[in-house]
Amino acid sequence: MPYVLRQVAVGLAVVLLQWLLSNLRLWDVWPDVVLLYVAYIALRRGRVAGATAGFGAGLAMDLLVMPDVLGLNTVLKTIMGFVIGLFRSEQGDNLRLTPVQAFVGAFVIAVVHNGLLTIVLALDQSTRTPFLVFGLWLGGALYTAVVALVGSLFRR
């Protein structure tokens, strides 16, 4: 199977996994598996592939998981894919992350992503609640980092 078709199939599977995990909430927060996928593609392939994966996966996530904020995930995931792609690994397709690298990296990426998401949602709703900071921003980042840690244990 050509690389592009394989990545589209994997991307759709990741979005479906995101849809399933969005129903597995802890304190009304769910992990962002799509962000982890975009970060992994960006680290392996660079800026263009990261931004492309971010656009496609973010659009699919907007349509399937969060249709009430259509376009927000598309923009944020595209930006994150491009920025993470700036730090492309020289290992390319042979990239293997240790569990500590996966946890810390996912936490940092999710804190930046969720911070931008929190700012946009707070401005949109003209509200400031403790849930936006402790739940959506930091709690979601921690939950995403734990999922990355568990995923890295199975990846090895």
mmCIF file of C-alpha atoms in Angstrom:
data_model
loop_
_atom_site.group_PDB
_atom_site.id
_atom_site.type_symbol
_atom_site.label_atom_id
_atom_site.label_comp_id
_atom_site.label_asym_id
_atom_site.label_seq_id
_atom_site.Cartn_x
_atom_site.Cartn_y
_atom_site.Cartn_z
ATOM 1 C CA MET A 1 0.000 0.000 0.000
ATOM 2 C CA PRO A 2 1.428 3.414 -0.877
ATOM 3 C CA TYR A 3 2.592 5.590 1.980
ATOM 4 C CA VAL A 4 -0.079 8.268 1.576
ATOM 5 C CA LEU A 5 -2.978 5.796 1.581
ATOM 6 C CA ARG A 6 -1.528 4.011 4.594
ATOM 7 C CA GLN A 7 -1.236 7.305 6.479
ATOM 8 C CA VAL A 8 -4.802 8.267 5.590
ATOM 9 C CA ALA A 9 -6.027 4.898 6.884
ATOM 10 C CA VAL A 10 -3.981 5.237 10.084
ATOM 11 C CA GLY A 11 -5.156 8.833 10.523
ATOM 12 C CA LEU A 12 -8.799 7.796 10.234
ATOM 13 C CA ALA A 13 -8.198 4.986 12.719
ATOM 14 C CA VAL A 14 -6.649 7.497 15.131
ATOM 15 C CA VAL A 15 -9.634 9.829 14.776
ATOM 16 C CA LEU A 16 -11.994 6.925 15.459
ATOM 17 C CA LEU A 17 -9.905 6.043 18.518
ATOM 18 C CA GLN A 18 -10.219 9.692 19.582
ATOM 19 C CA TRP A 19 -13.978 9.434 19.200
ATOM 20 C CA LEU A 20 -14.009 6.327 21.393
ATOM 21 C CA LEU A 21 -11.729 7.904 24.027
ATOM 22 C CA SER A 22 -13.841 11.066 24.090
ATOM 23 C CA ASN A 23 -16.489 8.887 25.732
ATOM 24 C CA LEU A 24 -13.939 7.684 28.317
ATOM 25 C CA ARG A 25 -13.716 10.901 30.300
ATOM 26 C CA LEU A 26 -12.052 11.572 33.609
ATOM 27 C CA TRP A 27 -13.462 14.694 35.254
ATOM 28 C CA ASP A 28 -14.958 15.681 31.897
ATOM 29 C CA VAL A 29 -11.546 15.594 30.172
ATOM 30 C CA TRP A 30 -10.312 13.180 27.521
ATOM 31 C CA PRO A 31 -6.873 12.524 26.003
ATOM 32 C CA ASP A 32 -5.952 13.990 22.626
ATOM 33 C CA VAL A 33 -4.745 10.998 20.629
ATOM 34 C CA VAL A 34 -4.968 12.982 17.398
ATOM 35 C CA LEU A 35 -2.401 15.450 18.738
ATOM 36 C CA LEU A 36 -0.066 12.555 19.563
ATOM 37 C CA TYR A 37 -0.462 11.202 16.018
ATOM 38 C CA VAL A 38 0.264 14.615 14.483
ATOM 39 C CA ALA A 39 3.322 15.050 16.719
ATOM 40 C CA TYR A 40 4.642 11.598 15.805
ATOM 41 C CA ILE A 41 4.253 12.254 12.063
ATOM 42 C CA ALA A 42 5.868 15.691 12.417
ATOM 43 C CA LEU A 43 8.844 14.287 14.338
ATOM 44 C CA ARG A 44 9.344 11.546 11.771
ATOM 45 C CA ARG A 45 8.687 13.454 8.536
ATOM 46 C CA GLY A 46 9.056 17.189 9.199
ATOM 47 C CA ARG A 47 7.038 20.388 8.885
ATOM 48 C CA VAL A 48 5.084 19.766 5.698
ATOM 49 C CA ALA A 49 4.001 16.267 6.655
ATOM 50 C CA GLY A 50 3.178 17.422 10.180
ATOM 51 C CA ALA A 51 1.068 20.329 8.969
ATOM 52 C CA THR A 52 -0.672 18.110 6.407
ATOM 53 C CA ALA A 53 -1.398 15.427 8.993
ATOM 54 C CA GLY A 54 -2.568 18.115 11.410
ATOM 55 C CA PHE A 55 -4.933 19.599 8.857
ATOM 56 C CA GLY A 56 -6.450 16.269 7.815
ATOM 57 C CA ALA A 57 -6.717 14.775 11.292
ATOM 58 C CA GLY A 58 -7.912 18.063 12.792
ATOM 59 C CA LEU A 59 -10.628 18.402 10.152
ATOM 60 C CA ALA A 60 -11.759 14.829 10.720
ATOM 61 C CA MET A 61 -11.748 15.439 14.472
ATOM 62 C CA ASP A 62 -13.816 18.595 14.007
ATOM 63 C CA LEU A 63 -16.375 16.713 11.935
ATOM 64 C CA LEU A 64 -16.597 13.564 14.089
ATOM 65 C CA VAL A 65 -15.719 14.521 17.662
ATOM 66 C CA MET A 66 -16.250 18.264 18.189
ATOM 67 C CA PRO A 67 -18.667 19.614 15.539
ATOM 68 C CA ASP A 68 -19.724 22.526 17.759
ATOM 69 C CA VAL A 69 -16.332 24.250 17.292
ATOM 70 C CA LEU A 70 -15.832 23.467 13.617
ATOM 71 C CA GLY A 71 -12.403 24.523 12.367
ATOM 72 C CA LEU A 72 -10.737 25.045 15.740
ATOM 73 C CA ASN A 73 -9.000 21.661 15.848
ATOM 74 C CA THR A 74 -8.073 21.971 12.182
ATOM 75 C CA VAL A 75 -6.217 25.226 12.784
ATOM 76 C CA LEU A 76 -4.599 24.189 16.078
ATOM 77 C CA LYS A 77 -3.460 20.764 14.845
ATOM 78 C CA THR A 78 -2.055 22.277 11.635
ATOM 79 C CA ILE A 79 -0.062 24.852 13.601
ATOM 80 C CA MET A 80 1.152 22.229 16.080
ATOM 81 C CA GLY A 81 2.163 19.845 13.254
ATOM 82 C CA PHE A 82 4.181 22.576 11.576
ATOM 83 C CA VAL A 83 5.901 23.755 14.782
ATOM 84 C CA ILE A 84 6.695 20.218 15.988
ATOM 85 C CA GLY A 85 8.017 19.425 12.502
ATOM 86 C CA LEU A 86 10.711 22.051 13.051
ATOM 87 C CA PHE A 87 12.248 19.570 15.514
ATOM 88 C CA ARG A 88 12.335 16.680 13.053
ATOM 89 C CA SER A 89 14.359 13.704 14.234
ATOM 90 C CA GLU A 90 17.342 12.527 12.204
ATOM 91 C CA GLN A 91 16.175 8.955 12.836
ATOM 92 C CA GLY A 92 13.159 9.452 10.555
ATOM 93 C CA ASP A 93 11.159 6.243 10.211
ATOM 94 C CA ASN A 94 13.357 4.508 12.804
ATOM 95 C CA LEU A 95 12.260 6.926 15.535
ATOM 96 C CA ARG A 96 11.793 5.137 18.859
ATOM 97 C CA LEU A 97 10.896 7.065 21.980
ATOM 98 C CA THR A 98 11.548 5.876 25.486
ATOM 99 C CA PRO A 99 8.573 5.990 27.849
ATOM 100 C CA VAL A 100 10.046 9.007 29.671
ATOM 101 C CA GLN A 101 10.597 10.874 26.380
ATOM 102 C CA ALA A 102 7.058 10.058 25.279
ATOM 103 C CA PHE A 103 5.539 11.224 28.575
ATOM 104 C CA VAL A 104 7.507 14.470 28.882
ATOM 105 C CA GLY A 105 7.254 15.309 25.186
ATOM 106 C CA ALA A 106 3.527 14.631 25.060
ATOM 107 C CA PHE A 107 2.973 16.667 28.219
ATOM 108 C CA VAL A 108 4.836 19.692 26.841
ATOM 109 C CA ILE A 109 3.089 19.481 23.454
ATOM 110 C CA ALA A 110 -0.326 19.027 25.067
ATOM 111 C CA VAL A 111 0.252 21.932 27.480
ATOM 112 C CA VAL A 112 0.966 24.256 24.540
ATOM 113 C CA HIS A 113 -1.936 22.903 22.452
ATOM 114 C CA ASN A 114 -4.435 22.880 25.312
ATOM 115 C CA GLY A 115 -3.297 26.347 26.398
ATOM 116 C CA LEU A 116 -4.141 27.717 22.957
ATOM 117 C CA LEU A 117 -7.431 25.803 22.981
ATOM 118 C CA THR A 118 -8.288 27.146 26.433
ATOM 119 C CA ILE A 119 -7.548 30.732 25.401
ATOM 120 C CA VAL A 120 -9.741 30.472 22.308
ATOM 121 C CA LEU A 121 -12.617 28.815 24.190
ATOM 122 C CA ALA A 122 -12.393 31.323 27.058
ATOM 123 C CA LEU A 123 -12.484 34.244 24.631
ATOM 124 C CA ASP A 124 -15.351 32.671 22.697
ATOM 125 C CA GLN A 125 -17.472 32.080 25.789
ATOM 126 C CA SER A 126 -16.305 35.217 27.656
ATOM 127 C CA THR A 127 -15.671 33.186 30.763
ATOM 128 C CA ARG A 128 -12.895 32.207 33.128
ATOM 129 C CA THR A 129 -13.519 29.123 35.179
ATOM 130 C CA PRO A 130 -11.166 26.918 37.182
ATOM 131 C CA PHE A 131 -12.191 23.998 34.951
ATOM 132 C CA LEU A 132 -10.675 25.665 31.888
ATOM 133 C CA VAL A 133 -7.302 25.914 33.618
ATOM 134 C CA PHE A 134 -7.165 22.820 35.796
ATOM 135 C CA GLY A 135 -9.393 20.517 33.778
ATOM 136 C CA LEU A 136 -9.089 21.297 30.109
ATOM 137 C CA TRP A 137 -5.596 22.771 30.067
ATOM 138 C CA LEU A 138 -3.512 20.906 32.652
ATOM 139 C CA GLY A 139 -5.747 17.888 33.239
ATOM 140 C CA GLY A 140 -6.132 17.199 29.540
ATOM 141 C CA ALA A 141 -2.374 17.562 29.038
ATOM 142 C CA LEU A 142 -1.640 15.117 31.845
ATOM 143 C CA TYR A 143 -4.206 12.619 30.536
ATOM 144 C CA THR A 144 -2.695 12.873 27.028
ATOM 145 C CA ALA A 145 0.810 12.353 28.444
ATOM 146 C CA VAL A 146 -0.310 9.216 30.309
ATOM 147 C CA VAL A 147 -1.815 7.823 27.089
ATOM 148 C CA ALA A 148 1.483 8.565 25.300
ATOM 149 C CA LEU A 149 3.368 6.767 28.053
ATOM 150 C CA VAL A 150 1.143 3.695 27.752
ATOM 151 C CA GLY A 151 1.393 3.839 23.946
ATOM 152 C CA SER A 152 5.188 3.989 24.080
ATOM 153 C CA LEU A 153 5.244 0.851 26.202
ATOM 154 C CA PHE A 154 3.358 -1.012 23.473
ATOM 155 C CA ARG A 155 5.362 0.561 20.642
ATOM 156 C CA ARG A 156 8.647 -0.893 21.840
#
